[in-house]
mmCIF file of C-alpha atoms in Angstrom:
data_model
loop_
_atom_site.group_PDB
_atom_site.id
_atom_site.type_symbol
_atom_site.label_atom_id
_atom_site.label_comp_id
_atom_site.label_asym_id
_atom_site.label_seq_id
_atom_site.Cartn_x
_atom_site.Cartn_y
_atom_site.Cartn_z
ATOM 1 C CA UNK A 1024 -18.987 5.007 -6.571
ATOM 2 C CA UNK A 1025 -15.642 4.607 -4.710
ATOM 3 C CA UNK A 1026 -14.575 1.615 -2.685
ATOM 4 C CA UNK A 1027 -13.517 1.504 0.952
ATOM 5 C CA UNK A 1028 -11.995 -1.332 2.941
ATOM 6 C CA UNK A 1029 -10.058 -1.498 6.161
ATOM 7 C CA UNK A 1030 -8.887 -3.171 9.331
ATOM 8 C CA UNK A 1031 -8.581 -2.114 12.949
ATOM 9 C CA UNK A 1032 -7.161 -4.346 15.658
ATOM 10 C CA UNK A 1033 -5.823 -4.246 19.162
ATOM 11 C CA UNK A 1034 -2.085 -3.892 19.674
ATOM 12 C CA UNK A 1035 -0.325 -6.982 18.410
ATOM 13 C CA UNK A 1036 -3.153 -7.952 16.056
ATOM 14 C CA UNK A 1037 -2.064 -7.563 12.449
ATOM 15 C CA UNK A 1038 -4.016 -7.503 9.260
ATOM 16 C CA UNK A 1039 -3.128 -9.992 6.545
ATOM 17 C CA UNK A 1040 -1.331 -8.223 3.692
ATOM 18 C CA UNK A 1041 -2.727 -10.785 1.233
ATOM 19 C CA UNK A 1042 -6.297 -10.147 2.413
ATOM 20 C CA UNK A 1043 -5.849 -6.358 2.233
ATOM 21 C CA UNK A 1044 -4.493 -6.592 -1.315
ATOM 22 C CA UNK A 1045 -7.350 -8.904 -2.331
ATOM 23 C CA UNK A 1046 -9.927 -6.489 -0.887
ATOM 24 C CA UNK A 1047 -8.278 -3.659 -2.822
ATOM 25 C CA UNK A 1048 -8.438 -5.630 -6.046
ATOM 26 C CA UNK A 1049 -12.129 -6.420 -5.415
ATOM 27 C CA UNK A 1050 -12.695 -2.667 -5.066
ATOM 28 C CA UNK A 1051 -11.020 -1.727 -8.376
ATOM 29 C CA UNK A 1052 -14.386 -1.762 -10.133
ATOM 30 C CA UNK A 1053 -15.612 0.896 -7.668
ATOM 31 C CA UNK A 1054 -13.215 3.525 -9.004
ATOM 32 C CA UNK A 1055 -10.078 3.940 -11.082
ATOM 33 C CA UNK A 1056 -9.550 7.712 -10.956
ATOM 34 C CA UNK A 1057 -7.133 7.410 -8.021
ATOM 35 C CA UNK A 1058 -6.500 5.196 -5.012
ATOM 36 C CA UNK A 1059 -4.521 4.955 -1.827
ATOM 37 C CA UNK A 1060 -4.051 3.477 1.591
ATOM 38 C CA UNK A 1061 -3.126 4.434 5.140
ATOM 39 C CA UNK A 1062 -1.526 1.777 7.297
ATOM 40 C CA UNK A 1063 -0.492 2.658 10.840
ATOM 41 C CA UNK A 1064 1.178 5.918 9.901
ATOM 42 C CA UNK A 1065 2.126 5.234 6.280
ATOM 43 C CA UNK A 1066 0.036 7.189 3.717
ATOM 44 C CA UNK A 1067 0.477 6.216 0.042
ATOM 45 C CA UNK A 1068 -1.624 7.409 -2.906
ATOM 46 C CA UNK A 1069 -1.881 6.386 -6.547
ATOM 47 C CA UNK A 1070 -2.700 8.929 -9.253
ATOM 48 C CA UNK A 1071 -2.109 9.369 -12.986
ATOM 49 C CA UNK A 1072 -0.706 6.109 -14.397
ATOM 50 C CA UNK A 1073 -1.082 4.452 -10.957
ATOM 51 C CA UNK A 1074 -4.705 5.530 -10.419
ATOM 52 C CA UNK A 1075 -6.025 1.973 -10.885
ATOM 53 C CA UNK A 1076 -5.386 -0.052 -7.710
ATOM 54 C CA UNK A 1077 -4.353 -3.156 -9.674
ATOM 55 C CA UNK A 1078 -1.565 -1.140 -11.339
ATOM 56 C CA UNK A 1079 -0.795 0.816 -8.157
ATOM 57 C CA UNK A 1080 -0.329 -2.314 -6.013
ATOM 58 C CA UNK A 1081 2.059 -3.831 -8.541
ATOM 59 C CA UNK A 1082 4.362 -0.819 -8.084
ATOM 60 C CA UNK A 1083 3.766 -0.067 -4.383
ATOM 61 C CA UNK A 1084 3.970 -2.762 -1.738
ATOM 62 C CA UNK A 1085 1.585 -2.456 1.155
ATOM 63 C CA UNK A 1086 3.863 -1.374 3.971
ATOM 64 C CA UNK A 1087 2.910 -0.857 7.564
ATOM 65 C CA UNK A 1088 3.941 2.354 9.274
ATOM 66 C CA UNK A 1089 5.185 2.667 12.855
ATOM 67 C CA UNK A 1090 2.015 3.631 14.751
ATOM 68 C CA UNK A 1091 0.027 1.226 16.935
ATOM 69 C CA UNK A 1092 -2.543 -0.213 17.199
ATOM 70 C CA UNK A 1093 -2.737 -1.560 13.689
ATOM 71 C CA UNK A 1094 -5.056 0.494 11.484
ATOM 72 C CA UNK A 1095 -5.505 0.090 7.730
ATOM 73 C CA UNK A 1096 -7.721 2.165 5.410
ATOM 74 C CA UNK A 1097 -7.888 1.597 1.677
ATOM 75 C CA UNK A 1098 -9.780 3.568 -0.957
ATOM 76 C CA UNK A 1099 -10.434 3.424 -4.690
ATOM 77 C CA UNK A 1100 -11.983 6.608 -6.079
ATOM 78 C CA UNK A 1101 -14.415 7.410 -8.824
ATOM 79 C CA UNK A 1102 -14.267 11.190 -9.174
ATOM 80 C CA UNK A 1103 -17.547 13.031 -8.707
ATOM 81 C CA UNK A 1104 -15.912 16.313 -7.675
ATOM 82 C CA UNK A 1105 -12.352 17.533 -7.536
ATOM 83 C CA UNK A 1106 -9.520 16.630 -9.832
ATOM 84 C CA UNK A 1107 -7.794 13.289 -10.285
ATOM 85 C CA UNK A 1108 -4.759 14.505 -8.377
ATOM 86 C CA UNK A 1109 -2.829 13.514 -5.256
ATOM 87 C CA UNK A 1110 -4.731 16.063 -3.141
ATOM 88 C CA UNK A 1111 -8.080 14.526 -4.121
ATOM 89 C CA UNK A 1112 -7.037 10.907 -3.594
ATOM 90 C CA UNK A 1113 -8.049 9.254 -0.334
ATOM 91 C CA UNK A 1114 -7.176 8.708 2.444
ATOM 92 C CA UNK A 1115 -6.955 12.329 3.556
ATOM 93 C CA UNK A 1116 -4.682 13.360 6.412
ATOM 94 C CA UNK A 1117 -5.202 16.620 8.317
ATOM 95 C CA UNK A 1118 -2.551 18.229 10.521
ATOM 96 C CA UNK A 1119 -0.632 14.948 10.841
ATOM 97 C CA UNK A 1120 -3.327 13.978 13.349
ATOM 98 C CA UNK A 1121 -6.523 12.753 11.658
ATOM 99 C CA UNK A 1122 -6.951 10.365 8.701
ATOM 100 C CA UNK A 1123 -10.173 9.499 6.850
ATOM 101 C CA UNK A 1124 -11.660 7.971 3.739
ATOM 102 C CA UNK A 1125 -15.124 9.007 2.562
ATOM 103 C CA UNK A 1126 -17.619 7.699 0.066
ATOM 104 C CA UNK A 1127 -20.771 9.698 -0.496
ATOM 105 C CA UNK A 1128 -22.173 13.135 -1.116
ATOM 106 C CA UNK A 1129 -22.119 16.069 1.278
ATOM 107 C CA UNK A 1130 -24.788 18.496 0.105
ATOM 108 C CA UNK A 1131 -23.943 21.231 2.618
ATOM 109 C CA UNK A 1132 -20.151 20.969 2.936
ATOM 110 C CA UNK A 1133 -19.348 24.608 2.162
ATOM 111 C CA UNK A 1134 -21.916 25.867 4.676
ATOM 112 C CA UNK A 1135 -20.462 23.452 7.264
ATOM 113 C CA UNK A 1136 -16.937 24.710 6.571
ATOM 114 C CA UNK A 1137 -18.115 28.283 7.085
ATOM 115 C CA UNK A 1138 -20.008 27.404 10.279
ATOM 116 C CA UNK A 1139 -17.013 25.538 11.743
ATOM 117 C CA UNK A 1140 -14.416 28.135 10.780
ATOM 118 C CA UNK A 1141 -12.641 26.001 8.178
ATOM 119 C CA UNK A 1142 -11.147 28.029 5.330
ATOM 120 C CA UNK A 1143 -12.531 26.180 2.336
ATOM 121 C CA UNK A 1144 -11.001 28.409 -0.347
ATOM 122 C CA UNK A 1145 -8.190 25.885 -0.925
ATOM 123 C CA UNK A 1146 -10.429 22.802 -0.517
ATOM 124 C CA UNK A 1147 -11.727 21.367 -3.783
ATOM 125 C CA UNK A 1148 -13.201 18.062 -2.582
ATOM 126 C CA UNK A 1149 -16.079 17.804 -0.123
ATOM 127 C CA UNK A 1150 -14.536 14.945 1.859
ATOM 128 C CA UNK A 1151 -11.376 16.979 2.561
ATOM 129 C CA UNK A 1152 -13.587 19.723 3.985
ATOM 130 C CA UNK A 1153 -15.279 17.143 6.214
ATOM 131 C CA UNK A 1154 -11.887 15.847 7.365
ATOM 132 C CA UNK A 1155 -10.816 19.363 8.377
ATOM 133 C CA UNK A 1156 -14.040 19.917 10.323
ATOM 134 C CA UNK A 1157 -13.808 16.588 12.168
ATOM 135 C CA UNK A 1158 -10.132 17.147 13.008
ATOM 136 C CA UNK A 1159 -10.983 20.604 14.366
ATOM 137 C CA UNK A 1160 -14.359 20.078 16.090
ATOM 138 C CA UNK A 1161 -14.966 16.329 16.363
ATOM 139 C CA UNK A 1162 -17.633 13.948 15.145
ATOM 140 C CA UNK A 1163 -20.720 15.982 16.126
ATOM 141 C CA UNK A 1164 -20.620 17.540 12.650
ATOM 142 C CA UNK A 1165 -22.019 14.251 11.365
ATOM 143 C CA UNK A 1166 -25.369 15.278 12.907
ATOM 144 C CA UNK A 1167 -25.294 18.383 10.674
ATOM 145 C CA UNK A 1168 -24.217 16.487 7.544
ATOM 146 C CA UNK A 1169 -26.763 16.531 4.708
ATOM 147 C CA UNK A 1170 -26.320 13.631 2.327
ATOM 148 C CA UNK A 1171 -25.067 10.107 2.759
ATOM 149 C CA UNK A 1172 -21.713 8.577 3.498
ATOM 150 C CA UNK A 1173 -19.538 5.678 4.357
ATOM 151 C CA UNK A 1174 -16.426 6.625 6.329
ATOM 152 C CA UNK A 1175 -13.329 5.108 7.843
ATOM 153 C CA UNK A 1176 -11.424 7.371 10.191
ATOM 154 C CA UNK A 1177 -8.836 7.507 12.936
ATOM 155 C CA UNK A 1178 -7.098 10.009 15.116
ATOM 156 C CA UNK A 1179 -3.457 8.944 14.994
ATOM 157 C CA UNK A 1180 -2.895 9.744 18.670
ATOM 158 C CA UNK A 1181 -5.940 7.792 19.905
#
């Protein structure tokens, strides 16, 4: 399941906090195992008692970070693999450079990690493996991807 929503705008264009919160609440039914958001450099995740976005948002204001242009990625997660822990919650950030959310199934993720030289022994969720590959080698891996997906992604320096 999972739910993804987001915003990307040119410098000076800002997303409406009310609209982003409303989209998050609409996505609650897509997953309550954990949730999170990335907003222009600010990464916040909800797990355990804050795993449901409607509870999470009551305790955590949506706050914009300090990177431009404005980028927002939100995610509600229904666990199909990995634990319901902070490390499994989306968005995922790799090397303080690349951020992504993912919804789908990657049938060949461990083979892709091996092929692309990503040490997957500490990776327990397929989408984190994909994030490491994209951060390292770029988007061409999506041509090798077996399965289906919906993604939001950004390189923080681009």
